[in-house]
XYZ file of C-alpha atoms in Angstrom:
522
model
C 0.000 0.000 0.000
C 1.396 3.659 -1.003
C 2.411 5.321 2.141
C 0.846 7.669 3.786
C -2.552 6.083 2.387
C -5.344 5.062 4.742
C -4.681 1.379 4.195
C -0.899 1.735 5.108
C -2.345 4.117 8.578
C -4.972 0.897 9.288
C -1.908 -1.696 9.139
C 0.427 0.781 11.049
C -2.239 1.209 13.739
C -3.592 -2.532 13.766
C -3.839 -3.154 17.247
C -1.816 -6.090 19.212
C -1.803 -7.954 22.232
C 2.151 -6.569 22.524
C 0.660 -3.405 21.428
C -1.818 -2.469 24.305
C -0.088 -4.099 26.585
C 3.367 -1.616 26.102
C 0.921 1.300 25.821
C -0.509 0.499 29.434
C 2.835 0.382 30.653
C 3.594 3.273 28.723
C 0.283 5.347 30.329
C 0.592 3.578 33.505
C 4.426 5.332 33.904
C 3.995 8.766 32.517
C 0.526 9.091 35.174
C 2.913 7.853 38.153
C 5.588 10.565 36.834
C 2.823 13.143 36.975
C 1.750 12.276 40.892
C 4.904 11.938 41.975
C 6.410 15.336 40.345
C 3.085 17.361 41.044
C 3.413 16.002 44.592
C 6.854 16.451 45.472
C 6.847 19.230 43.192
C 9.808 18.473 41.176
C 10.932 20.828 38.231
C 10.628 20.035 34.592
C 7.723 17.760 34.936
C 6.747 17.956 31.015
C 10.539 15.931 30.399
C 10.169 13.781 33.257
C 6.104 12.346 31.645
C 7.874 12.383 28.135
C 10.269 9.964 29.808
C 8.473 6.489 29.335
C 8.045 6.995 26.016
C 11.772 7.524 24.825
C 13.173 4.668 26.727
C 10.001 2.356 25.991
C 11.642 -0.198 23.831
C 10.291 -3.732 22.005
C 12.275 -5.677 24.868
C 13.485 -6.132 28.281
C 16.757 -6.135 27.245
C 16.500 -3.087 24.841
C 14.652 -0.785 27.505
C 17.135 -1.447 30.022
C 19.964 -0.612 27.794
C 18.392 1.977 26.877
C 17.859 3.179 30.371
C 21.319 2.814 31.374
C 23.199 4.064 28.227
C 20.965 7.322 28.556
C 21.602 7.941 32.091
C 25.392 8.050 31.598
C 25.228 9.835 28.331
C 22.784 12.752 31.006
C 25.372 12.738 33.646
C 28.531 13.266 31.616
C 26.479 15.462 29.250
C 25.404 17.598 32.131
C 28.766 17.532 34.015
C 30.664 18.347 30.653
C 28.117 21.319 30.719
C 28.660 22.718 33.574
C 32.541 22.733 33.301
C 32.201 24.180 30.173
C 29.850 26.877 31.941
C 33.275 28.012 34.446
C 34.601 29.770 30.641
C 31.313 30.693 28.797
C 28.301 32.078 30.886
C 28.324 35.506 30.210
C 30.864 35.124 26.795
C 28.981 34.504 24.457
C 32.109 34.757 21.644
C 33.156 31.451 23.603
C 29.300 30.067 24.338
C 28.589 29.771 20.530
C 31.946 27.905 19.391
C 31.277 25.596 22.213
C 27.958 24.328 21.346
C 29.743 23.817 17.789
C 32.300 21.931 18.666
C 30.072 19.803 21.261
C 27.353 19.518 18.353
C 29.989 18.117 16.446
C 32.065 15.941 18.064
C 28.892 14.309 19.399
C 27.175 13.958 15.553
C 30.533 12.612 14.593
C 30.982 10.098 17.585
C 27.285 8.914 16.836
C 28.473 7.727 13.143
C 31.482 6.381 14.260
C 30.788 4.737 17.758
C 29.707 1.287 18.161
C 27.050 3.075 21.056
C 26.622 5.504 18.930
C 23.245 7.309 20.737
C 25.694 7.524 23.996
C 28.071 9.828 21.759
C 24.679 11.886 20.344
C 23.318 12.193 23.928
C 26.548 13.688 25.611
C 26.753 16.627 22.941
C 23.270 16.915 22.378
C 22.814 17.728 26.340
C 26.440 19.905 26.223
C 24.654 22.046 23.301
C 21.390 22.739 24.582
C 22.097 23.275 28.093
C 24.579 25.888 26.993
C 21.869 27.552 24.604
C 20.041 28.182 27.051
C 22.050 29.341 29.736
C 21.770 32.908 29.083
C 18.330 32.776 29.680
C 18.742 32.302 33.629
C 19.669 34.977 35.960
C 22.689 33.743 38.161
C 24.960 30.948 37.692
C 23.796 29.483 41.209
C 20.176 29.044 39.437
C 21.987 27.545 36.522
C 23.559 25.172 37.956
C 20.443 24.478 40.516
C 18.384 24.236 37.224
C 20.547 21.477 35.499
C 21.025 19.204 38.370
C 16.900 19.224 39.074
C 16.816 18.281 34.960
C 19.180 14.934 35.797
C 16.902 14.315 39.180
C 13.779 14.632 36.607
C 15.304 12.353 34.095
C 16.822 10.082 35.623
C 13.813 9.202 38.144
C 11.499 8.805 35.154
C 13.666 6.874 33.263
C 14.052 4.529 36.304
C 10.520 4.097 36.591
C 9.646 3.340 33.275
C 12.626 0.741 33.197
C 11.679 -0.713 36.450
C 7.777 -0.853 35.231
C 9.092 -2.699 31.663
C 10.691 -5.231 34.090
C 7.837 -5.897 35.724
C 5.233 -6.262 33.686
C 6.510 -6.704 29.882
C 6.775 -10.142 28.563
C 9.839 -11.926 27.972
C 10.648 -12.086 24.510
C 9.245 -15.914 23.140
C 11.784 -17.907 22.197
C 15.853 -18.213 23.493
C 17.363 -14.852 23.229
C 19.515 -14.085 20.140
C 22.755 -14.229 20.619
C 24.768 -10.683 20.231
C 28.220 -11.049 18.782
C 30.674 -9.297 20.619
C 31.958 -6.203 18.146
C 35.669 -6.594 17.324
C 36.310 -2.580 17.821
C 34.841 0.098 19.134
C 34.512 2.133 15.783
C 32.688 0.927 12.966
C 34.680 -0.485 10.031
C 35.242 2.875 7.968
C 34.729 5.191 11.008
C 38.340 7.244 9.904
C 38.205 6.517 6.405
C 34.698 7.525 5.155
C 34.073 11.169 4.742
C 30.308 10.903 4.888
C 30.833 10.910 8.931
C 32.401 14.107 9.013
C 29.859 15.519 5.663
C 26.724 14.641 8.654
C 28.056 16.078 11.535
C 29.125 19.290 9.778
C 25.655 19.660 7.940
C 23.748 19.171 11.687
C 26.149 21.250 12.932
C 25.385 24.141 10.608
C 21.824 23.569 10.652
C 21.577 23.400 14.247
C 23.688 26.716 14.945
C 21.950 28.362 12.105
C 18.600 28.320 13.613
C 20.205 29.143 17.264
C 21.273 32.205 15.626
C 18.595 33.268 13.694
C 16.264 32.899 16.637
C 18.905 34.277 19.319
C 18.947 37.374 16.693
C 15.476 38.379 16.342
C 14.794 37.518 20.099
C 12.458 34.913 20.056
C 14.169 32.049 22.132
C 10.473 30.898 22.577
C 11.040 28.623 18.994
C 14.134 26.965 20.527
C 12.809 23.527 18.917
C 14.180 24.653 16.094
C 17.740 23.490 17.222
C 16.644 20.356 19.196
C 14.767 19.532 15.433
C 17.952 19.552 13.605
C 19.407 17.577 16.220
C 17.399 15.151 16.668
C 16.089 14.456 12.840
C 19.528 14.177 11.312
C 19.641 10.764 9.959
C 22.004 8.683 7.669
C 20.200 9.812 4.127
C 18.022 12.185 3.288
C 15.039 10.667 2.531
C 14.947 9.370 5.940
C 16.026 12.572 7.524
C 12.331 14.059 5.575
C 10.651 11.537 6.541
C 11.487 11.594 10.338
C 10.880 15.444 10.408
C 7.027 14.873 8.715
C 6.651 12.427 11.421
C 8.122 15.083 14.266
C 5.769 17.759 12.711
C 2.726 15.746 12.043
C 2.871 14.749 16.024
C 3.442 18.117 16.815
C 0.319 19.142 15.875
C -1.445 16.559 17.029
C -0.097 16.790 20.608
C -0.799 20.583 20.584
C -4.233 20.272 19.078
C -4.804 17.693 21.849
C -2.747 20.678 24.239
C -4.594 23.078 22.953
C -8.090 21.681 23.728
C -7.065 20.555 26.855
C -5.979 24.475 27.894
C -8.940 25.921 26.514
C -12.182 23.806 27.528
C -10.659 21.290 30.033
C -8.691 23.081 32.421
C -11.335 25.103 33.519
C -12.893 22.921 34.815
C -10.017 20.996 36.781
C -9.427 21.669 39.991
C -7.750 18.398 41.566
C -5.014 15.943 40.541
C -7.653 12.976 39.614
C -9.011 15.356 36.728
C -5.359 15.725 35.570
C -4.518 12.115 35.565
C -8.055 11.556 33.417
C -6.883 13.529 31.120
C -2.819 12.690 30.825
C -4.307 8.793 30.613
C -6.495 9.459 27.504
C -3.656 11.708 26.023
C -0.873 8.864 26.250
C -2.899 6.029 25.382
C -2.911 8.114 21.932
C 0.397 8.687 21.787
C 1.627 5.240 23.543
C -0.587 3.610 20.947
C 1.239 5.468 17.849
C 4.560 4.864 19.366
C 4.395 1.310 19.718
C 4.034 1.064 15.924
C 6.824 0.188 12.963
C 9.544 2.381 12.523
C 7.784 4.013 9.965
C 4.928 5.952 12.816
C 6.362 5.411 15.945
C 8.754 8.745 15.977
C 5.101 10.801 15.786
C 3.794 8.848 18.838
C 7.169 10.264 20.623
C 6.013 13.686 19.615
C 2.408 13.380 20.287
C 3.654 12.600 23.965
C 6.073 15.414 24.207
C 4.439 18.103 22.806
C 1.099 17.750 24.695
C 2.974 17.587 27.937
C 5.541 20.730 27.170
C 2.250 22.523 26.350
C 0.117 21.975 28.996
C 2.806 21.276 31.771
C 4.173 24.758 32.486
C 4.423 24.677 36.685
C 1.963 23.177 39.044
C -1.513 24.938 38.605
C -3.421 25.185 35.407
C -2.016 27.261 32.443
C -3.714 29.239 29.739
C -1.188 30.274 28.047
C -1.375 29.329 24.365
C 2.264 30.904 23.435
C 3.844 27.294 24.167
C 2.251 25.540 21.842
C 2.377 27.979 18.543
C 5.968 28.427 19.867
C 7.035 25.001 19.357
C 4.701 24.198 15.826
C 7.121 27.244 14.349
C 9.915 25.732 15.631
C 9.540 22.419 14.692
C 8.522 23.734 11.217
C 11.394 26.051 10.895
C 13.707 23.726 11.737
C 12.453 20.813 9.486
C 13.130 23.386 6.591
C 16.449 24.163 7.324
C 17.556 20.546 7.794
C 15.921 19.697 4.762
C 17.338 22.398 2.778
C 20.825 21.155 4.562
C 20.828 17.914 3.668
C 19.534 17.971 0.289
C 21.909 20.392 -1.427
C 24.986 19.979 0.887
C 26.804 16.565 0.690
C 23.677 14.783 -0.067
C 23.436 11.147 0.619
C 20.680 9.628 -1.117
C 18.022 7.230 0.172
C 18.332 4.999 -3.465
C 22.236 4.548 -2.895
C 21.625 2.867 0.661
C 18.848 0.956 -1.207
C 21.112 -0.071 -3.462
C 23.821 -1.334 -0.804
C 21.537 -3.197 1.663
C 19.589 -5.151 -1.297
C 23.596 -6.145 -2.444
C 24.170 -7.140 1.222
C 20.658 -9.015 1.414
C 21.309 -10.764 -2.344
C 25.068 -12.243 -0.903
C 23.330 -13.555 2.640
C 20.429 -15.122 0.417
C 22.987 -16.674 -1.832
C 24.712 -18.686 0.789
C 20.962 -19.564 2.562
C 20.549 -20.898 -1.076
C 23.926 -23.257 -0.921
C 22.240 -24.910 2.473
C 22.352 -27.738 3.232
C 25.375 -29.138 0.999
C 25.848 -32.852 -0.006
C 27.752 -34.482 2.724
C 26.937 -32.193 5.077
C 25.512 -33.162 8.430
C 21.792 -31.765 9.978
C 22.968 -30.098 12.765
C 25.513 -28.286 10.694
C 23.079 -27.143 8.366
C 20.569 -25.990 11.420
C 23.248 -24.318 13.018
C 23.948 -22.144 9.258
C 20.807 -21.431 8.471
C 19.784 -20.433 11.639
C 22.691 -17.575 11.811
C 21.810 -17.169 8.196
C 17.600 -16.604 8.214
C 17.988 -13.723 11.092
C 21.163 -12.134 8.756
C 19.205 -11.976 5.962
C 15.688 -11.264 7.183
C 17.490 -8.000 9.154
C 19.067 -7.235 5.647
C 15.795 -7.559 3.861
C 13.673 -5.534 6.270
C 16.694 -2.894 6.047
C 15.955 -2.876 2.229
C 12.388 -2.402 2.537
C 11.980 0.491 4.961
C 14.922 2.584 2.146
C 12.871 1.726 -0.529
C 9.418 2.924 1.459
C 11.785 6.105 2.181
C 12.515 7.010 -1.293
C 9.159 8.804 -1.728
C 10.369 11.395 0.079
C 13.378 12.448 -2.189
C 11.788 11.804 -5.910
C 9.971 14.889 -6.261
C 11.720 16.552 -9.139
C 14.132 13.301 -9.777
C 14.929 12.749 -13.630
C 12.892 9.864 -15.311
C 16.264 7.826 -15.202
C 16.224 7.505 -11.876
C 12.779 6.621 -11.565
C 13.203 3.841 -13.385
C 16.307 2.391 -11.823
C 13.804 2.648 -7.971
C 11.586 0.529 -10.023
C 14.182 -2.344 -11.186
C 15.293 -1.663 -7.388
C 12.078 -2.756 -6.063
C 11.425 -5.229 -8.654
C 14.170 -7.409 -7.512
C 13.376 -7.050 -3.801
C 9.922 -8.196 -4.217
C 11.251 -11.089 -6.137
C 14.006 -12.169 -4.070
C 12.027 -11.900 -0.699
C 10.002 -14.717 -2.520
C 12.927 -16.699 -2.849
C 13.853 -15.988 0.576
C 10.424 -16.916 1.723
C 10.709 -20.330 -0.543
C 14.872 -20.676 0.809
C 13.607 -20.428 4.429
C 11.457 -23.625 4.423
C 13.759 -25.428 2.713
C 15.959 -25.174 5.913
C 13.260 -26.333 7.857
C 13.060 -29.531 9.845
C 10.532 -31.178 8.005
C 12.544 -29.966 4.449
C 15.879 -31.281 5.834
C 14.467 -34.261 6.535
C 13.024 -34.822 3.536
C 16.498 -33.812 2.058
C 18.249 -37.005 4.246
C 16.087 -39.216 2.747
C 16.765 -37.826 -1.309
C 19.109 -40.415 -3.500
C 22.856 -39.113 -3.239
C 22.039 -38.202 -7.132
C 18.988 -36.302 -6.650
C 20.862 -34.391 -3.493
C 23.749 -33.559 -6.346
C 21.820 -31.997 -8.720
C 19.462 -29.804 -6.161
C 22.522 -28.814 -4.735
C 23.878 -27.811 -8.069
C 20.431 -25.857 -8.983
C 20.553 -24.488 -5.663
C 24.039 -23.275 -6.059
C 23.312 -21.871 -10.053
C 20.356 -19.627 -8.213
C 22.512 -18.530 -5.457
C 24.890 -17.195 -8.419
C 22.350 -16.018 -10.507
C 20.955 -13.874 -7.139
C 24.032 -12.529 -5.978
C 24.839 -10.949 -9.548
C 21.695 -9.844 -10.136
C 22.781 -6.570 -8.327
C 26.466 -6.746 -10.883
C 26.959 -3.835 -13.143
C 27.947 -6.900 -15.731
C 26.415 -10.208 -15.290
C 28.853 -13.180 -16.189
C 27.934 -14.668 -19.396
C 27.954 -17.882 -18.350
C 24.933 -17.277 -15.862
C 22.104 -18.095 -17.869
C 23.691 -20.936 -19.327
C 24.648 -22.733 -16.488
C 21.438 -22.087 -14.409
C 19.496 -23.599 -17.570
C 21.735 -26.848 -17.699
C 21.703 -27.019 -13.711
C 17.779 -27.122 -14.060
C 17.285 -29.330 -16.800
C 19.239 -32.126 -14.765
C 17.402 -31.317 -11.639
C 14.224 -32.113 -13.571
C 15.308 -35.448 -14.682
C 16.844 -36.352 -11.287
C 13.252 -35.449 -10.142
C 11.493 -37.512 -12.781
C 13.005 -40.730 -10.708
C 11.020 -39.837 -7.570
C 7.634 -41.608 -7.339
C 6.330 -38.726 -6.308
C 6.772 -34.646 -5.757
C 7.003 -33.318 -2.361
C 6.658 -30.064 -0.658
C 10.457 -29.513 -1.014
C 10.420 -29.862 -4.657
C 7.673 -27.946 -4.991
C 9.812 -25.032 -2.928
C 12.380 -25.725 -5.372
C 10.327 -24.970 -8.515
C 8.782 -21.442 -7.318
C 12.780 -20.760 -6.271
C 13.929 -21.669 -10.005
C 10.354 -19.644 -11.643
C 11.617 -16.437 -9.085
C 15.422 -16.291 -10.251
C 14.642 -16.966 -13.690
C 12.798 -13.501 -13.696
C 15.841 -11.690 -12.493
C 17.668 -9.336 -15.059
């Protein structure tokens, strides 16, 4: 279905037993972070309810990594701050280089890093705490103001951890196993320019709009800078498509702000009324963030801009500035990244199309060569196993660039229209064969392969193997002229191997729509 149509919104919002029950946790947490800050009265309460929706994650394991990775990127973030605070308050020829260089170095570590979001989260908290620094009276307030932001972080980040724990399911199934990287860096992390080309171009978007708005005095649209920030992705189609999603929950979380100031709060005088109503409000945006990567960013917004708007101290607030505030922020600064990254060392949604179909074409390949003559069962289970979660990741990779390409074709030449289309051609065709390859690795289809004639296992094998070849160069500027010819012959003696059999089974009949699929391929 096209996106953005109401049949892809119906399968994005389908609901799920995982679903509802992550959103309850999700509502449950953000309503405990409201009583507990609005009784204890702890500052920044809008942050601390936003909390249980950034560190919400699929998993156990994820949301407590998560959790902790976050919590040591806030307290060196907010340390490095205020050191950095002992040279700049009250300079701001030093303040404005030093967000740079911390916007920077953080964008560049988050590229480069193996935990890359820890490397993000340390300059993202160095840069905004310092932009907004001027903006407080004394430096004892300052630094007062920053250490009640890591208390209101870190306690709702420990609740919604502790609340995952409890009450989310353990994933089905043994857990996968993690290979342990080899390096700290990622393989081209000093040899690739494209990691310096991204932080530069969120660097100059991000101090761009800090000093357009610090300029014409309106630090009310500060979002602008936290947009660039937090947007920035690794091409730009998925950049575009992050900051629709940031603005489309925008609006909906200040319409739902908006109607809450205006004809609810009137009429709310205790802390029950106030739960009612932050319940209803994150069940919406719980429910939208517990969706594919392709919605759940807007559920994320939905949450936080509903409680930055309506969360502005401890009594009811009318005041309506918040919310148009943060629309033109977000808005302003979704045009500037946009202009950024399209016209300044660009990096195209279609080229990492192109390189994670190549990556999901060589895994398929080898899932194609399994099992091998000779081979034993458990070797082949062992292969394919490592194999089906390789190349399922790669192919789901492959998919979500191609749904992002809509976002970048707007005035792209005919040419290049019709190279997406070969591009998605051959994904839907080999994510048939890997449908087909995956049962053949089966129990029931490796059985059936132990009891095949030693003849009949040769020539599969040799079919299989001809596909495999045929697949992995369908993505080859030149195809090797052999190709055809080979996969022909390898068939034709499959067919008569087959003709011994007394009867077809369900693994030659996996075999056939494998050999109909590749023979399609260009």
């Amino acid at each position: 279905m096209p996106f953005g149509s109401f049949g892809w919104f119906k399968r994005e919002l389908a609901p799920t037993p995982e679903r509802a029950r992550r959103t309850a946790i999700m509502v449950a947490a953000a309503v405990l972070c409201v009583i507990i800050s609005m009784t204890l009265q702890v500052p920044e309460l809008s942050v601390t309810a936003y909390m249980p929706f950034f560190m919400s994650k699929q998993s156990k394991f994820l949301t407590t990594l998560t959790g902790v990775i976050g919590l040591i990127g806030l307290t060196i973030g907010i340390g490095a701050s205020l050191l950095l605070y002992k040279f700049t308050y009250g300079h701001p020829e030093l303040r404005i280089p030093g967000m740079a260089i911390a916007l920077f170095l953080g964008m560049y570590v988050s590229r480069i890093f193996v935990l890359g979001p820890l490397g993000f989260l340390i300059g993202f908290v160095v840069a905004v705490s310092q932009s907004v620094g001027e903006a407080v009276p004394s430096p004892e307030l300052l630094v007062r103001g920053l250490l009640w932001l890591w208390v209101a972080i870190a306690y709702g980040a420990g609740l919604t951890v502790v609340l995952n724990l409890l009450f989310l399911p353990d994933a089905p199934g043994p857990p996968a196993h993690l290979p342990k990287p080899k390096s700290f860096f990622v393989s081209d992390a000093f040899t690739n320019p494209a990691h310096v080309h991204f932080a530069l171009k969120v660097t100059f978007a991000a101090m761009f709009c800090y000093i357009f708005y610090m300029a014409i005095d309106w630090s009310g649209i500060h979002t602008a800078l936290i947009t660039c920030t937090f947007i920035a992705l690794e091409s730009t189609g998925a950049t575009l498509h992050k900051g629709v999603l940031r603005i489309g929950g925008c609006i909906l979380g200040g319409a739902l702000a908006l109607f809450t100031i205006v004809f609810l709060m009137p009429h709310m005088d205790t802390i029950a009324s106030l739960v009612v109503v932050v319940a209803c409000a994150s069940a919406i945006a719980g429910w939208v963030a517990t969706g594919s990567e392709l919605i759940s960013y807007g559920g994320l917004q939905i949450a936080f801009a509903f409680f930055y708007s309506v969360f502005q101290g401890y009594a009811p607030d009318t005041d309506l500035d918040n919310v148009r505030n943060r629309v033109v922020g977000i808005l302003f600064g979704l045009i500037v990244t946009g202009l950024v990254f399209r016209y300044i060392w660009p990096e195209r949604t279609i080229d990492r199309l192109r390189d994670a179909l190549r990556a999901a074409l060589r895994q398929l390949a080898r899932l194609l060569e399994t099992p091998r003559p000779g081979s034993s069962i458990e070797t082949a289970k062992l292969e394919a196993h490592n194999l089906l979660a390789e190349t399922s990741k790669s192919f789901e990779q492959a998919r979500r660039y191609a749904d992002l390409t809509v976002f970048e074709f707007e005035e792209t030449p005919n040419g290049e229209r019709t190279s997406l289309g070969i591009l998605e051609g051959t994904l839907s065709r080999t994510e048939n064969v890997f449908v087909a390859a995956s049962s053949l690795v089966g129990d029931e289809a490796l059985a059936t392969w132990q009891r095949l004639p030693a003849d009949v296992q040769m020539t599969e094998s040799a079919l299989r193997n001809a596909a495999a070849n045929r697949i992995e160069q369908a993505m080859a500027p030149i195809a090797s002229e052999n190709r055809d010819a080979d996969f022909l012959v390898a068939f034709s003696r499959w067919k008569q191997g087959v003709m011994q059999l007394k009867e077809t089974n369900a693994r030659t009949n996996r075999v056939s729509e494998i050999v109909a699929e590749v023979q399609d391929l260009d």
